Tab-separated table of C-alpha atoms in Angstrom:
chain	number	residue	atom	x	y	z
A	11	MET	CA	112.322	124.717	113.970
A	12	SER	CA	114.207	122.194	111.856
A	13	MET	CA	112.289	119.650	109.848
A	14	TYR	CA	113.382	116.221	110.926
A	15	ILE	CA	112.978	112.850	109.317
A	16	THR	CA	113.989	109.853	111.388
A	17	CYS	CA	115.401	107.031	109.243
A	18	LEU	CA	115.317	103.551	110.738
A	19	ASP	CA	116.580	100.187	109.630
A	20	LEU	CA	113.953	97.424	109.721
A	21	GLU	CA	115.504	94.030	110.466
A	22	GLY	CA	117.244	93.764	113.806
A	23	VAL	CA	115.727	97.110	114.840
A	24	LEU	CA	111.929	96.739	114.542
A	25	VAL	CA	111.486	93.131	113.446
A	26	PRO	CA	113.641	90.016	113.784
A	27	GLU	CA	115.992	89.160	110.910
A	28	ILE	CA	113.812	87.581	108.214
A	29	TRP	CA	116.532	85.324	106.788
A	30	ILE	CA	117.468	84.007	110.227
A	31	ALA	CA	113.809	83.152	110.907
A	32	PHE	CA	113.648	81.431	107.514
A	33	ALA	CA	116.911	79.554	108.167
A	34	GLU	CA	115.433	78.266	111.419
A	35	ALA	CA	112.103	77.332	109.802
A	36	THR	CA	113.820	75.389	106.989
A	37	GLY	CA	116.762	74.026	108.953
A	38	ILE	CA	119.245	75.490	106.442
A	39	PRO	CA	121.982	77.063	108.579
A	40	GLU	CA	123.736	78.696	105.592
A	41	LEU	CA	120.805	81.106	105.306
A	42	LYS	CA	121.635	82.578	108.721
A	43	ARG	CA	124.331	84.723	107.150
A	44	THR	CA	123.333	88.424	107.264
A	45	THR	CA	124.903	91.828	106.574
A	46	ARG	CA	126.420	91.555	110.031
A	47	GLU	CA	128.779	88.876	108.657
A	48	GLU	CA	128.814	89.760	104.941
A	49	PRO	CA	128.922	93.521	104.319
A	50	ASP	CA	128.692	93.024	100.516
A	51	TYR	CA	124.916	92.842	100.050
A	52	ASP	CA	125.095	91.926	96.372
A	53	LYS	CA	127.309	88.944	97.187
A	54	LEU	CA	125.067	87.954	100.111
A	55	MET	CA	121.878	87.974	98.011
A	56	LYS	CA	123.421	85.950	95.175
A	57	TYR	CA	124.574	83.421	97.773
A	58	ARG	CA	121.051	83.224	99.233
A	59	ILE	CA	119.353	82.867	95.854
A	60	ASN	CA	121.669	79.964	94.964
A	61	ILE	CA	120.846	78.178	98.231
A	62	LEU	CA	117.102	78.663	97.654
A	63	ARG	CA	117.474	77.219	94.159
A	64	GLU	CA	119.439	74.204	95.441
A	65	HIS	CA	116.671	73.458	97.948
A	66	GLY	CA	113.787	74.210	95.598
A	67	LEU	CA	112.471	76.992	97.822
A	68	GLY	CA	110.743	80.096	96.491
A	69	LEU	CA	108.916	83.248	97.475
A	70	LYS	CA	105.865	81.437	98.866
A	71	GLU	CA	107.914	79.479	101.422
A	72	ILE	CA	109.626	82.657	102.627
A	73	GLN	CA	106.322	84.534	102.821
A	74	ASP	CA	104.825	81.677	104.866
A	75	THR	CA	107.617	82.185	107.406
A	76	ILE	CA	107.235	85.978	107.355
A	77	ALA	CA	103.515	85.605	108.127
A	78	LYS	CA	104.523	84.080	111.483
A	79	ILE	CA	107.058	86.795	112.380
A	80	ASP	CA	105.949	89.467	114.809
A	81	PRO	CA	107.635	92.828	115.355
A	82	MET	CA	109.994	92.968	118.322
A	83	PRO	CA	108.198	93.568	121.629
A	84	GLY	CA	107.552	97.308	121.958
A	85	ALA	CA	108.441	98.113	118.336
A	86	LYS	CA	104.970	99.199	117.246
A	87	GLU	CA	104.481	101.378	120.336
A	88	PHE	CA	107.914	102.937	119.775
A	89	LEU	CA	107.075	103.677	116.128
A	90	ASP	CA	103.665	105.105	116.999
A	91	GLU	CA	105.210	107.500	119.511
A	92	LEU	CA	108.053	108.418	117.154
A	93	ARG	CA	105.626	109.130	114.318
A	94	SER	CA	103.752	111.551	116.594
A	95	ILE	CA	106.869	113.745	116.923
A	96	SER	CA	108.774	113.184	113.661
A	97	GLN	CA	108.350	112.052	110.085
A	98	VAL	CA	109.674	108.481	109.949
A	99	ILE	CA	110.963	106.462	107.008
A	100	ILE	CA	112.121	102.883	107.310
A	101	ILE	CA	115.032	102.415	104.921
A	102	SER	CA	115.748	98.752	104.407
A	103	ASP	CA	117.698	96.505	102.072
A	104	THR	CA	114.867	93.987	102.279
A	105	PHE	CA	112.280	93.549	99.516
A	106	SER	CA	108.731	94.797	99.089
A	107	GLN	CA	107.559	91.173	98.775
A	108	PHE	CA	108.915	90.461	102.292
A	109	ALA	CA	108.118	93.754	103.993
A	110	GLY	CA	104.398	93.957	103.206
A	111	PRO	CA	103.002	91.680	105.934
A	112	LEU	CA	105.363	93.185	108.524
A	113	MET	CA	104.328	96.741	107.648
A	114	GLU	CA	100.733	95.788	108.393
A	115	LYS	CA	101.755	94.647	111.887
A	116	LEU	CA	103.640	97.934	112.415
A	117	GLY	CA	100.687	100.127	111.410
A	118	PHE	CA	101.829	100.828	107.812
A	119	PRO	CA	104.819	103.126	108.297
A	120	THR	CA	106.552	104.424	105.163
A	121	ILE	CA	109.236	102.055	103.904
A	122	PHE	CA	111.799	102.439	101.136
A	123	CYS	CA	113.146	99.035	100.097
A	124	ASN	CA	114.100	96.899	97.108
A	125	THR	CA	112.273	94.455	94.824
A	126	LEU	CA	112.748	90.765	94.120
A	127	GLU	CA	112.541	89.356	90.624
A	128	VAL	CA	110.261	86.350	90.830
A	129	ALA	CA	109.419	83.832	88.086
A	130	GLU	CA	105.847	82.664	87.434
A	131	ASN	CA	106.528	79.469	89.416
A	132	GLY	CA	107.569	81.500	92.467
A	133	GLU	CA	111.320	80.958	92.047
A	134	ILE	CA	113.368	83.990	93.101
A	135	THR	CA	115.560	84.662	90.061
A	136	GLY	CA	117.169	87.947	91.031
A	137	PHE	CA	116.688	91.256	92.758
A	138	LYS	CA	116.595	94.912	91.847
A	139	MET	CA	118.197	97.405	94.193
A	140	ARG	CA	116.330	100.715	94.307
A	141	VAL	CA	119.588	102.631	94.290
A	142	GLU	CA	123.277	101.887	94.971
A	143	ASN	CA	124.224	102.235	98.664
A	144	SER	CA	120.541	102.883	99.344
A	145	LYS	CA	120.558	103.998	102.973
A	146	TYR	CA	123.314	106.585	102.649
A	147	THR	CA	122.028	107.796	99.260
A	148	THR	CA	118.481	108.208	100.586
A	149	VAL	CA	119.618	110.192	103.639
A	150	LYS	CA	121.732	112.485	101.441
A	151	ALA	CA	118.749	112.983	99.105
A	152	LEU	CA	116.463	113.893	102.030
A	153	GLN	CA	119.057	116.402	103.237
A	154	SER	CA	119.274	117.895	99.745
A	155	ILE	CA	115.562	118.784	99.881
A	156	GLY	CA	115.812	120.526	103.231
A	157	PHE	CA	115.405	117.872	105.915
A	158	GLU	CA	117.632	117.126	108.866
A	159	THR	CA	117.958	113.373	109.365
A	160	ILE	CA	118.339	111.282	112.479
A	161	ALA	CA	119.239	107.662	111.766
A	162	SER	CA	119.500	104.381	113.611
A	163	GLY	CA	120.359	100.815	112.655
A	164	ASP	CA	122.239	97.745	113.803
A	165	SER	CA	124.464	96.669	110.934
A	166	HIS	CA	127.348	97.449	108.548
A	167	ASN	CA	124.977	98.721	105.882
A	168	ASP	CA	123.482	101.269	108.325
A	169	LEU	CA	126.755	103.025	109.142
A	170	GLY	CA	126.618	105.292	106.071
A	171	MET	CA	123.231	106.781	106.955
A	172	ILE	CA	124.069	106.934	110.671
A	173	ARG	CA	127.289	108.855	110.048
A	174	ALA	CA	125.765	111.167	107.417
A	175	SER	CA	122.905	112.217	109.723
A	176	LYS	CA	122.733	115.102	112.169
A	177	ALA	CA	122.418	112.466	114.877
A	178	GLY	CA	122.953	108.747	114.459
A	179	PHE	CA	122.715	105.799	116.812
A	180	LEU	CA	123.516	102.121	116.807
A	181	PHE	CA	120.603	100.020	118.072
A	182	LYS	CA	120.795	96.370	119.165
A	183	SER	CA	124.112	96.098	117.305
A	184	PRO	CA	126.499	93.173	117.689
A	185	ASP	CA	129.522	93.843	119.900
A	186	SER	CA	131.848	93.695	116.877
A	187	ILE	CA	130.144	96.689	115.226
A	188	LYS	CA	130.079	98.618	118.512
A	189	ALA	CA	133.797	97.937	118.969
A	190	GLU	CA	134.587	99.154	115.438
A	191	ASN	CA	132.550	102.353	115.985
A	192	PRO	CA	133.282	103.430	119.550
A	193	ASP	CA	132.280	107.041	118.825
A	194	LEU	CA	128.670	106.114	117.957
A	195	PRO	CA	126.164	106.022	120.818
A	196	ALA	CA	124.771	102.485	121.099
A	197	TYR	CA	121.408	101.654	122.656
A	198	GLU	CA	119.581	98.447	123.499
A	199	THR	CA	116.054	99.569	124.415
A	200	TYR	CA	113.393	101.575	122.600
A	201	GLU	CA	113.142	103.886	125.592
A	202	GLU	CA	116.845	104.781	125.349
A	203	LEU	CA	116.557	105.279	121.577
A	204	MET	CA	113.453	107.453	121.933
A	205	ASN	CA	115.172	109.660	124.519
A	206	ALA	CA	118.220	110.016	122.271
A	207	ILE	CA	116.071	110.979	119.265
A	208	LYS	CA	114.111	113.527	121.320
A	209	SER	CA	117.360	115.049	122.624
A	210	ALA	CA	118.731	115.293	119.085
A	211	MET	CA	115.614	117.156	117.957
A	212	ASN	CA	115.878	119.814	120.655
């Protein structure tokens, strides 16, 4: 019996994209840019921090938006079932300051993510990545201590962990990413994803 850990992306897979929700709440379209359009996360975050500074927006405003975000319909039920058959880790490039309220709504699954640097006045001044290329690196580390991984995500930054895993699936991915990765199974519903994960574990 292999020991499996299922590694899931957060945004776009279990919850809506936080920055898109915030872009809509603030009416700042430039903040809609995500890793789907800009694969270089470092570049993307610096771009976002500059826009926040220009508009005088800080952590509190983003957290106010996050408080109104609910997980995608069926996400919590999917996670609950998955956690009954497999260890599950959410591996996300988001930040602990954003993820907290969403983890509560998902029943407190384990999440590995990054940290924002925030000034006393609430201005976001920078960010600290937990590790370079975090999703791929984390999956390789889990494998090095004796786990088989199954991974799923929707974006450019998920491809490393998906391809490095025993089984990997695209989930709710844009057509462009599906077209670039025709060999990866791509699913749209939690039921399909659950069946694929169960098959991979047998």
